[in-house]
Short mmCIF file of C-alpha atoms and ligand atoms in Angstrom, two decimals:
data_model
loop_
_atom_site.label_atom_id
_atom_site.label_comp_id
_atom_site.label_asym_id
_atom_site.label_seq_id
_atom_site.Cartn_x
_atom_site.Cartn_y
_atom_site.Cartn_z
CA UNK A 7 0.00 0.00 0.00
CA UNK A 8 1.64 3.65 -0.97
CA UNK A 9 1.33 6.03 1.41
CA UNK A 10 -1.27 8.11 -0.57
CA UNK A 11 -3.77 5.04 -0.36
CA UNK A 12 -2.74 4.03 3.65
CA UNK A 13 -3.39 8.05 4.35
CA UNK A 14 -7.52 7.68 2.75
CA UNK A 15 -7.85 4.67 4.31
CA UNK A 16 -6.70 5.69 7.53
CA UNK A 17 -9.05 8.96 6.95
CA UNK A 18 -11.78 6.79 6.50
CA UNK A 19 -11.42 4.72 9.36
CA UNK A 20 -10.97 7.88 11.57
CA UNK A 21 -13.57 9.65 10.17
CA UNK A 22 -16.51 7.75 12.38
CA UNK A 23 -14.04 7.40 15.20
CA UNK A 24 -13.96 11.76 15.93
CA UNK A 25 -16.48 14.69 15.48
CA UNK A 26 -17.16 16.14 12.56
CA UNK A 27 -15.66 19.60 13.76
CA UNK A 28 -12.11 17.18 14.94
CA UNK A 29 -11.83 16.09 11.69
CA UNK A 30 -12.11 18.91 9.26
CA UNK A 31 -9.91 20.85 11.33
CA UNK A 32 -7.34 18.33 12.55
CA UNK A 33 -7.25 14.93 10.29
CA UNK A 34 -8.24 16.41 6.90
CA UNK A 35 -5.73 19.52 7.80
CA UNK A 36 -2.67 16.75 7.83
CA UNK A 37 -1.26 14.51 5.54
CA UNK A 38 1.27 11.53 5.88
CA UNK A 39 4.88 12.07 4.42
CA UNK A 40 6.84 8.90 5.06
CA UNK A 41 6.89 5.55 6.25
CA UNK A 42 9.83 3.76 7.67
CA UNK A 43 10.16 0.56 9.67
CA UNK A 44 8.27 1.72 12.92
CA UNK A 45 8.52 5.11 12.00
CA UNK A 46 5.81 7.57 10.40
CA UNK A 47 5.64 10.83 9.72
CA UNK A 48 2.83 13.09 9.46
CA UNK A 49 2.60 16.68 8.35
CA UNK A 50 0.19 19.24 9.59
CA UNK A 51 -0.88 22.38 8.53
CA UNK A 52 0.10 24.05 11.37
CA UNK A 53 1.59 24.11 15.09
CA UNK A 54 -1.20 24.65 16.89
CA UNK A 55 -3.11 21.24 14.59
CA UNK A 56 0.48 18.96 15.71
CA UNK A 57 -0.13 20.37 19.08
CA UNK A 58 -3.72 19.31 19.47
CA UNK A 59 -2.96 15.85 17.33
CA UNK A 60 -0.48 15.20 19.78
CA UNK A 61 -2.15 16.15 22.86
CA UNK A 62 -5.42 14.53 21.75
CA UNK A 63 -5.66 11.69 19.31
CA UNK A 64 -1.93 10.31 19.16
CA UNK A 65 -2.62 7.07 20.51
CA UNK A 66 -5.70 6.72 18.53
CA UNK A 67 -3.47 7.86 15.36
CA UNK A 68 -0.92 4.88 16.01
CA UNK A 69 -2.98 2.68 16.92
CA UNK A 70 -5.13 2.87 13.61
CA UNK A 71 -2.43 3.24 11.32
CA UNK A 72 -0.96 0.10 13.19
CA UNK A 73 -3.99 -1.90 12.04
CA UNK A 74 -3.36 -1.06 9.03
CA UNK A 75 -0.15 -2.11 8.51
CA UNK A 76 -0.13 -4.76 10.95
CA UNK A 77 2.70 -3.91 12.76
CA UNK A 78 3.45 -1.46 15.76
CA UNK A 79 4.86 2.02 14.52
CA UNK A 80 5.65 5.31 16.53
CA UNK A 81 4.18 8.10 14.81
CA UNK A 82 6.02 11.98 14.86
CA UNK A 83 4.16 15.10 13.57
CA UNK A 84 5.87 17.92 12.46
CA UNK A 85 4.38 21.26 10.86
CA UNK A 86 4.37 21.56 7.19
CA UNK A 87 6.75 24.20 5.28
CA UNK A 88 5.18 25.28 2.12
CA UNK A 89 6.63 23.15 -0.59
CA UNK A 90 7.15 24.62 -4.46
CA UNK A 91 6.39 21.40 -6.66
CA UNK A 92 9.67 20.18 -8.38
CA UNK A 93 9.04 20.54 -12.14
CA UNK A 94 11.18 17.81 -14.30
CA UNK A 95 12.18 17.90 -17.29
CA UNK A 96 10.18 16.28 -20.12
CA UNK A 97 12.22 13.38 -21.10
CA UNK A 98 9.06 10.94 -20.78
CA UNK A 99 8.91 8.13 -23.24
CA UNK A 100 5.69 7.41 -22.17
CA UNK A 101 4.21 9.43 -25.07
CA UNK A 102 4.33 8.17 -28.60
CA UNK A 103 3.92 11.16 -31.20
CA UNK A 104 0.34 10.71 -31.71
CA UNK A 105 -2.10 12.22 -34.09
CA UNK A 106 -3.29 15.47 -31.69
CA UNK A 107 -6.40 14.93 -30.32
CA UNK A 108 -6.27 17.56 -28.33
CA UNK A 109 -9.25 19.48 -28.46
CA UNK A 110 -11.96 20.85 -26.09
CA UNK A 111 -8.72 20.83 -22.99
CA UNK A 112 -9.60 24.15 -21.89
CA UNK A 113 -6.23 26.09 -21.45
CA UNK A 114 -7.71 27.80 -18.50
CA UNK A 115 -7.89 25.15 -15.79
CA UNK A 116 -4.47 24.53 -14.44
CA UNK A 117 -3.06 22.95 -11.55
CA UNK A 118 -1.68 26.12 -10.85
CA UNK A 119 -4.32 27.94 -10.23
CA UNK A 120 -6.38 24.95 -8.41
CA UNK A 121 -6.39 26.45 -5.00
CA UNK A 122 -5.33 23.77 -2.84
CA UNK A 123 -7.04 22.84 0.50
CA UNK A 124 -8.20 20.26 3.19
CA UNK A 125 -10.73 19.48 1.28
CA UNK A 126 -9.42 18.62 -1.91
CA UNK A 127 -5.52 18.20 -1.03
CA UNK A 128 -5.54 14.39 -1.15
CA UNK A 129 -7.05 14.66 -4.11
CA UNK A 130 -4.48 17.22 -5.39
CA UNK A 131 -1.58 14.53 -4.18
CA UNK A 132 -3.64 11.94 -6.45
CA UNK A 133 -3.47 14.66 -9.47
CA UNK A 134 -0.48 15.27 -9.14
CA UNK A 135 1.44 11.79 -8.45
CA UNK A 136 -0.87 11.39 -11.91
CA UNK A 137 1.05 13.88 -13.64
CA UNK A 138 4.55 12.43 -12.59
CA UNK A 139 3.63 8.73 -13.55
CA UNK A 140 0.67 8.59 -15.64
CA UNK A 141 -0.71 5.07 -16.65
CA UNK A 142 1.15 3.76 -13.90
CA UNK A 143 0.02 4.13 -10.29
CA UNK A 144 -3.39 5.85 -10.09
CA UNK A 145 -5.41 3.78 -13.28
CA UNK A 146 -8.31 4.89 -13.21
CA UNK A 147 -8.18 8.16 -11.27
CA UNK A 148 -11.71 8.21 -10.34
CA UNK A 149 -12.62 11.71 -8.47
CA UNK A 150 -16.31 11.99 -7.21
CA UNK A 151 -17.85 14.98 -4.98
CA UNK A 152 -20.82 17.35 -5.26
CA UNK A 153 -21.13 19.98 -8.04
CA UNK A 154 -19.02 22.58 -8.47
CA UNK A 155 -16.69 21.90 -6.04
CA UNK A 156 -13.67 21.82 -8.59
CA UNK A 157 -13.98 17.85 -10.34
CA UNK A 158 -13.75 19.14 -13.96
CA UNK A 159 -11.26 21.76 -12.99
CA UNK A 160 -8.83 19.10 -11.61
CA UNK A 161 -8.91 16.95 -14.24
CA UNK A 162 -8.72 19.49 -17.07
CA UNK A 163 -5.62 20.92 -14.36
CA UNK A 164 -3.91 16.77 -15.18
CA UNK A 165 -4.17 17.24 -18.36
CA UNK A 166 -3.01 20.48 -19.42
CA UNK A 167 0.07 19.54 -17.40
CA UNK A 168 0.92 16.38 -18.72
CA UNK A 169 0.72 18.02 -22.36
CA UNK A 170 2.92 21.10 -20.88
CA UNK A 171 5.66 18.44 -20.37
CA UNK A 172 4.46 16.22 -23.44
CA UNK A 173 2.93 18.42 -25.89
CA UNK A 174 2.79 15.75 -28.61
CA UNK A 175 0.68 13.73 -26.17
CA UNK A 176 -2.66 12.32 -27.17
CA UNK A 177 -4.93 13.60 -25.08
CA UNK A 178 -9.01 13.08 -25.17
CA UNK A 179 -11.66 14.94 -22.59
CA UNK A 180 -14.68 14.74 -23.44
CA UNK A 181 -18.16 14.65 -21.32
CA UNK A 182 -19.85 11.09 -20.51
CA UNK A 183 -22.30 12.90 -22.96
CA UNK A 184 -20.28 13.31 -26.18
CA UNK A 185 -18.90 9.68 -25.53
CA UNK A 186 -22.56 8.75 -25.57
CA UNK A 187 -23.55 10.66 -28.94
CA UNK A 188 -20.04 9.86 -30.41
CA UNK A 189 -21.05 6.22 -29.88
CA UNK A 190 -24.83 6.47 -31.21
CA UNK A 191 -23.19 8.28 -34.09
CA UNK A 192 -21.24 5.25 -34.85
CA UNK A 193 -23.69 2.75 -34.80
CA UNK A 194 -25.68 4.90 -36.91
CA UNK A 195 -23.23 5.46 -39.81
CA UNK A 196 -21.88 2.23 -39.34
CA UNK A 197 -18.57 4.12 -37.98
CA UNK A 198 -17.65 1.84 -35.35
CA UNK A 199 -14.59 1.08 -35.98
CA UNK A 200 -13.29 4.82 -36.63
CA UNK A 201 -14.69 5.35 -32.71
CA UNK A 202 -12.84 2.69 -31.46
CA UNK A 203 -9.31 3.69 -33.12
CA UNK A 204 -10.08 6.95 -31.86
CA UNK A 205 -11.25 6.39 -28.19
CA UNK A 206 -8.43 3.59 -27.81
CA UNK A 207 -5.41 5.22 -29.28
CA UNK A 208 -5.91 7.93 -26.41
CA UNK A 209 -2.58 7.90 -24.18
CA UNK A 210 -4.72 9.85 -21.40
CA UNK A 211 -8.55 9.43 -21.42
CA UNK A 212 -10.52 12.21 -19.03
CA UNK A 213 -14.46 11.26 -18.86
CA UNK A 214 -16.34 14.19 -16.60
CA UNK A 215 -19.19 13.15 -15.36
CA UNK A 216 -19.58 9.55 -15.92
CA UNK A 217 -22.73 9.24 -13.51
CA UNK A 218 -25.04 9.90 -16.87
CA UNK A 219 -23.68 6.64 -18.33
CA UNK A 220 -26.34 5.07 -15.51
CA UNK A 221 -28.90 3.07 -17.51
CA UNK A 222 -26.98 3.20 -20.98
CA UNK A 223 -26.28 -0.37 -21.74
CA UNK A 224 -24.75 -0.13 -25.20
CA UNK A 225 -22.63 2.93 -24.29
CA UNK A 226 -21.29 0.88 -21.08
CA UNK A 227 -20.84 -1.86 -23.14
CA UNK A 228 -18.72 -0.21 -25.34
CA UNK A 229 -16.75 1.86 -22.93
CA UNK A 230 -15.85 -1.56 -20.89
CA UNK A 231 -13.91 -2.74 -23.96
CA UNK A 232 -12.82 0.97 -24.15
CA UNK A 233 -11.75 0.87 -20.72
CA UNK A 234 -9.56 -3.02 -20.83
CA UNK A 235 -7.92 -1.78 -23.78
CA UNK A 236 -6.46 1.78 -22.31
CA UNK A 237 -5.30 -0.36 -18.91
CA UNK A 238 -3.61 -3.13 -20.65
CA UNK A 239 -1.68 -0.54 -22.25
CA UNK A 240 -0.92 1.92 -19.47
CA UNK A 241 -3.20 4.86 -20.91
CA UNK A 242 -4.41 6.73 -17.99
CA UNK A 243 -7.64 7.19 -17.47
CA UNK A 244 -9.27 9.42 -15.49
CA UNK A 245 -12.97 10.05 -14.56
CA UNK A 246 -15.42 12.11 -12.02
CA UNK A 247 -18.67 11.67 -11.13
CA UNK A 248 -21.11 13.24 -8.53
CA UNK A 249 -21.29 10.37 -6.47
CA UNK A 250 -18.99 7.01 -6.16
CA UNK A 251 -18.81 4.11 -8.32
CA UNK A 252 -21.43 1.93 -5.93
CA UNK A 253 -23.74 4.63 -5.45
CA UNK A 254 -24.41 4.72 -9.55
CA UNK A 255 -27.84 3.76 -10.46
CA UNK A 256 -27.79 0.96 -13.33
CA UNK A 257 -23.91 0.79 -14.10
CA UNK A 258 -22.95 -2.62 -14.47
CA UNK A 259 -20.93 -4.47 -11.98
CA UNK A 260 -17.83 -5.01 -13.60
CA UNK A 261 -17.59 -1.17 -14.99
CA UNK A 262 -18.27 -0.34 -10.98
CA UNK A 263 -15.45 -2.64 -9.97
CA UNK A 264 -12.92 -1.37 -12.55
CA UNK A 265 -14.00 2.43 -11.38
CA UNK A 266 -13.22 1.63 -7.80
CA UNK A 267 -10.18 -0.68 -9.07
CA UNK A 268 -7.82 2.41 -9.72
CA UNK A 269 -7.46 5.61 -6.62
CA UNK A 270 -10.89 6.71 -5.96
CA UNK A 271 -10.50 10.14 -4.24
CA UNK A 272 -13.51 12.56 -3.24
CA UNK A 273 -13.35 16.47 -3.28
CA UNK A 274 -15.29 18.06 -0.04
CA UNK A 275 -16.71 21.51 -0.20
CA UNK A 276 -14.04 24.00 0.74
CA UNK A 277 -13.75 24.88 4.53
CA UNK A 278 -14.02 28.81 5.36
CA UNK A 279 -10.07 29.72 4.33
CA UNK A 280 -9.63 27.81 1.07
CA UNK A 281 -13.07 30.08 0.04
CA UNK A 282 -11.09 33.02 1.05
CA UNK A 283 -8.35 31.64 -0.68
CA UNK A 284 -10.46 31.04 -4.09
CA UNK A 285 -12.16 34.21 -3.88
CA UNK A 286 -8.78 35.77 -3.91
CA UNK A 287 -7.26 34.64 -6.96
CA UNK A 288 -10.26 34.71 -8.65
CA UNK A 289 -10.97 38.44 -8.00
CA UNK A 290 -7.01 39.39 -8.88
CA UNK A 291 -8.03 37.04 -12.39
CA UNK A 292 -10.54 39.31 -12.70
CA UNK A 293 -8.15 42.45 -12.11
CA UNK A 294 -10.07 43.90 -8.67
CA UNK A 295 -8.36 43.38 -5.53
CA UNK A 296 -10.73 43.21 -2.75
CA UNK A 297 -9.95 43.26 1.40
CA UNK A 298 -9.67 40.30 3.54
CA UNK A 299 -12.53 41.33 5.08
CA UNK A 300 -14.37 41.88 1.85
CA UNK A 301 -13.26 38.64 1.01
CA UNK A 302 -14.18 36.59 3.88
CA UNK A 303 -17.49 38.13 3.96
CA UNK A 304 -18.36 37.01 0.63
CA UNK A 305 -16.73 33.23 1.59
CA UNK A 306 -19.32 33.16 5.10
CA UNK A 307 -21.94 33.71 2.33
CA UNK A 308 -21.59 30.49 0.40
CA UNK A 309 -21.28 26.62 1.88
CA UNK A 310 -20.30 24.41 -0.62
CA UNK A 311 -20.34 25.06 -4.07
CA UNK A 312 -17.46 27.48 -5.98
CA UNK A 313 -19.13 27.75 -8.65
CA UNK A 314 -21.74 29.62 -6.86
CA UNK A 315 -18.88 31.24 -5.10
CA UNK A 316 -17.60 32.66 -8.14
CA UNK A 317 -20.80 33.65 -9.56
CA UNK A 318 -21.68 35.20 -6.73
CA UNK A 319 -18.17 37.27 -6.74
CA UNK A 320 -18.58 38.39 -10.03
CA UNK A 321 -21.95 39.56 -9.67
CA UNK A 322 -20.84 41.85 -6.36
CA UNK A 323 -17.58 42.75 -8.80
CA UNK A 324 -19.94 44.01 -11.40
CA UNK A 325 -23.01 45.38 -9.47
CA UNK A 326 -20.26 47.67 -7.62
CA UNK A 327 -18.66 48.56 -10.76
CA UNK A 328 -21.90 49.51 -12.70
CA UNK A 329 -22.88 51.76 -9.73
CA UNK A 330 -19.61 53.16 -8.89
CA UNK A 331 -19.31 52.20 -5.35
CA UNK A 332 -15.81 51.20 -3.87
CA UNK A 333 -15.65 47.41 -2.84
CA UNK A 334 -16.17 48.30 0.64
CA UNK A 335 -17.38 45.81 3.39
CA UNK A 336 -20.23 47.32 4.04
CA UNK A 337 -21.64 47.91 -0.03
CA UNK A 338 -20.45 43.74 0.16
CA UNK A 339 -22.74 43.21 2.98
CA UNK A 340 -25.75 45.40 1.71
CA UNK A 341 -25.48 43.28 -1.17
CA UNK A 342 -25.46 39.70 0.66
CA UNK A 343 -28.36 41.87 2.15
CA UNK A 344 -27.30 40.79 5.60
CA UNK A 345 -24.81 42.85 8.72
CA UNK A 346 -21.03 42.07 9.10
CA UNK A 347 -22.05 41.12 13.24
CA UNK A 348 -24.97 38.78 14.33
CA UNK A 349 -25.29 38.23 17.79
CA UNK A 350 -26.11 35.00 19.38
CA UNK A 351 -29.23 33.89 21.18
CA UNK A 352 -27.42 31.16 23.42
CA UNK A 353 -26.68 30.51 26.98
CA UNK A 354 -23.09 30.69 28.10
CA UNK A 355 -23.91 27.04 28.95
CA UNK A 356 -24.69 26.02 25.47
CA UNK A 357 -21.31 28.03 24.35
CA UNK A 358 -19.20 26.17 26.41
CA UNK A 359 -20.23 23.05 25.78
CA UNK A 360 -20.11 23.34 21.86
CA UNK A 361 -16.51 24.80 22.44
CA UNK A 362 -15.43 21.96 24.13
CA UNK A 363 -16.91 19.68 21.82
CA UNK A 364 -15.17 21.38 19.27
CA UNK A 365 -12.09 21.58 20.62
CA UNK A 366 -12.35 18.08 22.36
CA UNK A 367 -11.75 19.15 25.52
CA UNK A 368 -14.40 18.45 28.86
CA UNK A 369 -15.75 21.23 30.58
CA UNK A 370 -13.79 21.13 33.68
CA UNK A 371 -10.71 21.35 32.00
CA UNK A 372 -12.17 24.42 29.79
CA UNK A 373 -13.18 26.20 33.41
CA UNK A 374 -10.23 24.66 35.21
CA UNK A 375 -6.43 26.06 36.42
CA UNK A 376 -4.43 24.40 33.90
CA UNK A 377 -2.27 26.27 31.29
CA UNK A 378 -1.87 24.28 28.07
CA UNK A 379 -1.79 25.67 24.98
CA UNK A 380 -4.57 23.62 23.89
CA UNK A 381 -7.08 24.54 27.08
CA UNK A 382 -6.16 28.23 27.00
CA UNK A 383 -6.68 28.62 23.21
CA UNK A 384 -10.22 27.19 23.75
CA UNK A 385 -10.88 29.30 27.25
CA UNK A 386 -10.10 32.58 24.95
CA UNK A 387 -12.20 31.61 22.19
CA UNK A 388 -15.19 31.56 25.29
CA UNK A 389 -14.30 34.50 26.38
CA UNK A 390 -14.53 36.61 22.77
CA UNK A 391 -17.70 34.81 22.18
CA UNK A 392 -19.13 35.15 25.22
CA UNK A 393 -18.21 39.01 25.66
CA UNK A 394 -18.60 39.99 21.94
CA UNK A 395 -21.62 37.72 20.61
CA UNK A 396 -23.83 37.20 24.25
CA UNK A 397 -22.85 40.91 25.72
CA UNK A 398 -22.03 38.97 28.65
CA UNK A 399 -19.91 41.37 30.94
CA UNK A 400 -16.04 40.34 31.97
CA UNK A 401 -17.13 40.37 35.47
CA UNK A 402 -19.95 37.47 34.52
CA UNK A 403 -17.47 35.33 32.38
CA UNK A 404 -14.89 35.54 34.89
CA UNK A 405 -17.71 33.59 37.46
CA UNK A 406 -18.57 31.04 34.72
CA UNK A 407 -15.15 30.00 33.80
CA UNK A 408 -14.25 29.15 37.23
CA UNK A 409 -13.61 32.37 39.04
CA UNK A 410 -11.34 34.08 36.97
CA UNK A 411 -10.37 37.55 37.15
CA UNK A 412 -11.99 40.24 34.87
CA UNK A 413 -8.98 41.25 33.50
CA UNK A 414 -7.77 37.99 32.94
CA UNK A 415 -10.99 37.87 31.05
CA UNK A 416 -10.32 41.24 29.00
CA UNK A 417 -7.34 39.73 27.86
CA UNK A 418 -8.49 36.80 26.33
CA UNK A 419 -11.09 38.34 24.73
CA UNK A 420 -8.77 40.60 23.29
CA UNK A 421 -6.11 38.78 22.54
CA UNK A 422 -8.45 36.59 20.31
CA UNK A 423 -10.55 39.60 18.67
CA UNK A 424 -6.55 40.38 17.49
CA UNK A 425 -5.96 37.16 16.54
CA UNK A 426 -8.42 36.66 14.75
CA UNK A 427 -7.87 39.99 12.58
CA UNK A 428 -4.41 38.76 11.31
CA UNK A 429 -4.75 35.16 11.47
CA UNK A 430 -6.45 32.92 9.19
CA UNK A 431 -6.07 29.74 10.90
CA UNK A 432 -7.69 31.82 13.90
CA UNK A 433 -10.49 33.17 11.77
CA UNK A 434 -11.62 29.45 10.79
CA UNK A 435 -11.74 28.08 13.74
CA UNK A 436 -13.57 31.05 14.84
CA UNK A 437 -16.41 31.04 11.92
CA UNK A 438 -16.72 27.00 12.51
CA UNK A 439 -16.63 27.19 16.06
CA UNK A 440 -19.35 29.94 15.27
CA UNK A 441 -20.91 27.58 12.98
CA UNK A 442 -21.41 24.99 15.41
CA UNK A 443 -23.26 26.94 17.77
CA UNK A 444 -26.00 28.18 14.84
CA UNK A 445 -26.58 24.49 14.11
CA UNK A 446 -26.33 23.13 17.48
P1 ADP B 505 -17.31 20.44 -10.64
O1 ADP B 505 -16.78 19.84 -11.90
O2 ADP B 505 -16.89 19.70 -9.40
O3 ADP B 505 -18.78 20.66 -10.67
P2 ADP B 505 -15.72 22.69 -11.47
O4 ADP B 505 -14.43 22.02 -11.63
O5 ADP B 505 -16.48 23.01 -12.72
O6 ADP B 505 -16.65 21.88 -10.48
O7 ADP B 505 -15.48 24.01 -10.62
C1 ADP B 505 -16.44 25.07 -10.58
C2 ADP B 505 -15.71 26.40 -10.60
O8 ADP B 505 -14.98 26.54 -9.40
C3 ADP B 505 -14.71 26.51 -11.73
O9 ADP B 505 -14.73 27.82 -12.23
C4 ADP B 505 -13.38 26.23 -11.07
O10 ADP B 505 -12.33 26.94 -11.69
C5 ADP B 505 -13.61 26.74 -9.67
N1 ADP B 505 -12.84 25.96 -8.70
C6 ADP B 505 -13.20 24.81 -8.10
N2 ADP B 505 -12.26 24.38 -7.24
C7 ADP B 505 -11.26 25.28 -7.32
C8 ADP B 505 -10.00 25.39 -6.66
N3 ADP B 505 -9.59 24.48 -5.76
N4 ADP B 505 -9.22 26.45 -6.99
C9 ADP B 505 -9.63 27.36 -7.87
N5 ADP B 505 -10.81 27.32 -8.50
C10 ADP B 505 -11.62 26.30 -8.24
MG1 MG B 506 -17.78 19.25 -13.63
#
C-alpha cells in the first residue's frame, strides 16, 4: 500500500471514530509524508493542529495506522513548510507522437491555479502523483464529490500539465455525454470502428461526469472494452462523477469494480479559508483586488459550491462597478443583504459546551487552572464569544469559567478579537466554532 492510499484509508477509518468539527480541522488539515520501519511521519498544517494531534488523538493515530499495517509504529508530527512542486524535465517516453487529439482541454484550468485545500488536497496529491507517472500508479483516477466543487477543474488541471511536459501527447476529454452521442453516431453510420481507433489510441482518457452513463447499456458496453484496452496498455484514465462508483444507479458491476479498481478520491466543499483563498485569486483574475474582510465576507456567504462562489463574486464585482461604489465591506454586505455582526441567542452554557466539543476538551478542564496551549486557546475563544456575541460582561465570564479575574478575562477576549484579525487559521476556527453553535 503507498502512502497516498494508507493516508484515505486511515481517513476513512478515523472519520466515524472523531467529530465532525475534529476532523475537518485536525485529520483532513494533515497529511502523511513517510513511512519507515516503525517510523511515520505526518505533516500538519500548522503548530497549533500537531499540538492538538499530539495532545489529543496520538494514541488513537498509532494505533489505527498500526492496524493497518499490521505492525506497531511510533508516529512523529511535524508542521508543514510550504513546498514549491519540483518541475522535471520532459524526457518521458511514455508518449508516442500521436495524431493530436487535443481538443476541447480548456487552457484555463491549471493545476496552478487549483487552490489547494483540506478538502481537496488528497485529491491534489492523487493529481499530481498522476502527472509524474501517468498510466502507472493511479489507473483509473476516479474523483467523485458534489457539483461545483472543482472535479472538472482538476482533471482538465492533469491534463493540461501532462501536455505542458508532453505536448505531442494524445490527449481526449470529453463529457460522458459526447462519448454517448459519439457512440450512437457510430452505430448509426456504421462508424464503429473509426470510434474505437479513436477512443483507444488515447494515451490519457478524461471522462467528466460519468454518472449519466447510468442506464446506458450499449454505451457501457462499449466503454468496458474501451476501458480493458487503455489499462492493458498503461493509458491513464481518469474520470469524475457526482457520487462514487457503488452509489451509480444501473452501471454494471464489472464497470463499478474497474472504477473503484484504480485511486478513488472525493473532493469536499471547501472549509471557510480555502473560500477566502479562491475568492482571492479569482478576484485578482478578474483584475479587482478586494480586502480580507471583503473577502471573507463574501466566503461566510456560500457553503459548498465554488461555482456559486464565483458567480456570486462576479456579480458583487460588477453590481459595484456599474454603480460606482468602492468594494467596501459594508456595499459587500448590503449586497449579501445581511450585517457584518450577528449576535447569538445562546446561553453561556450552550457556548461552552459546543466549544469543548469542538475543541475536544471536557468542561472542567475548559473552566479549570491548567495552562496548556490547547485549554487556553479554547478558554479565549469563550471568552470573545461570550463578551462579543452574548454581551455577557467580563465580570460574569470571569464567574462562569471558574472564578477568573476580569482582566484575565479582558485579555483573552482581546487577545483573540486580534488574533483573529491577522490570522487565518484563527479566523476558521472562529467562523466553525461559530458555525457549530448556529446548528447546534
Ligand atoms: P465540478 O466539476 O466539481 O462541478 P468545477 O471544476 O467546474 O466543479 O469548478 C467550478 C468552478 O470553481 C470553476 O470555475 C473552477 O475553476 C472553480 N474551482 C473549483 N475548485 C477550485 C480550486 N480548488 N481552486 C480554484 N478554482 C476552483
Ligand atoms: Mg464538472
Amino acid at each position: 500500500m503507498d502512502n497516498l492510499r494508507l493516508w484515505h484509508k486511515f481517513l476513512q477509518v478515523i472519520k466515524p471514530k472523531t467529530s465532525a468539527a475534529n476532523f475537518r480541522t485536525f485529520f483532513s488539515q494533515t497529511i502523511l509524508k513517510s513511512v519507515e520501519e516503525d517510523k511515520i511521519i505526518l505533516t500538519s498544517a500548522s503548530a497549533f493542529i500537531k499540538e492538538t494531534l499530539q495532545q489529543r488523538h496520538l494514541p488513537l493515530i498509532e494505533q489505527t495506522l498500526a492496524t493497518l499495517l499490521g505492525r506497531k509504529v511510533k508516529v512523529e508530527i511535524q508542521v508543514k513548510e510550504f513546498e514549491q512542486t519540483k518541475k522535471t524535465e520532459s524526457e518521458d517516453d511514455f508518449f508516442q507522437p500521436a495524431q493530436s487529439q487535443n481538443y476541447s482541454l480548456n487552457p484555463k484550468y491549471t493545476l496552478e491555479n487549483f487552490v489547494v485545500g483540506p478538502s481537496n488536497n488528497v485529491a491534489f496529491a492523487a493529481a499530481s502523483a498522476v502527472v509524474q507517472n501517468p498510466g502507472t500508479s493511479y489507473n483509473p483516477l476516479f474523483i467523485y464529490g458534489g457539483t461545483g466543487v472543482g472535479k472538472t477543474h482538476l482533471m482538465l488541471g492533469i491534463g493540461n500539465a501532462i501536455l505542458k511536459k508532453s505536448p505531442s501527447a494524445s490527449i481526449i476529454y470529453c463529457s460522458s455525454e459526447k462519448f454517448m452521442n459519439d457512440y450512437v453516431g457510430a452505430i448509426q453510420n456504421h462508424k464503429m470502428a473509426d470510434l474505437r481507433t479513436k477512443y483507444r489510441s488515447a494515451r490519457i482518457l478524461l471522462i467528466d461526469d460519468i454518472q449519466f452513463f447510468s442506464g446506458r447499456e450499449g454505451t457501457q458496453e462499449e466503454f468496458f472494452h474501451t476501458f480493458n484496452e487503455l489499462q492493458s496498455k498503461n493509458s491513464q484514465m481518469i474520470l469524475t462523477s457526482d457520487r462514487p462508483p457503488n452509489e451509480i444507479v444501473k452501471l454494471e458491476d464489472r464497470l463499478r469494480s474497474r472504477f473503484a479498481g484504480g485511486l478513488m478520491i472525493d473532493i469536499q466543499p471547501p472549509d471557510f479559508d480555502t473560500r477566502v483563498a479562491i475568492l482571492k485569486a479569482k478576484s485578482l483574475e478578474w483584475g479587482t483586488e478586494l480586502s480580507e474582510d471583503s473577502l471573507r465576507l463574501i466566503a461566510s456567504s456560500t457553503e459548498s459550491s465554488i461555482r456559486e462562489l464565483e458567480g456570486k463574486l462576479l456579480q458583487i464585482i460588477q453590481i459595484l462597478k456599474a454603480q460606482n461604489l468602492p468594494a467596501s465591506v459594508e456595499n459587500i454586505a448590503s449586497y449579501l443583504n445581511r450585517t457584518p455582526k450577528k449576535t447569538l441567542s445562546l446561553t453561556h452554557t450552550q457556548v461552552m459546551s459546543a466549544i469543548c466539543e469542538y475543541f475536544n476538551i471536557t468542561s472542567k478542564e475548559l473552566s479549570g487552572p491548567k495552562r496548556q496551549r490547547g485549554l487556553v486557546l479554547p478558554r479565549h475563544f469563550t471568552m470573545y464569544i461570550l463578551s462579543e456575541e452574548l454581551g455577557m460582561t467580563v465580570e460574569k465570564i470571569g464567574q462562569v469559567l471558574g472564578g477568573r479575574d476580569h482582566t484575565t478575562v479582558m485579555h483573552g477576549r482581546d487577545k483573540i478579537k486580534e488574533l483573529i484579525l491577522k490570522d487565518s487559521e484563527m479566523q476558521r476556527i472562529f467562523t466553525e466554532v461559530k458555525q457549530s453553535l448556529t446548528s447546534s
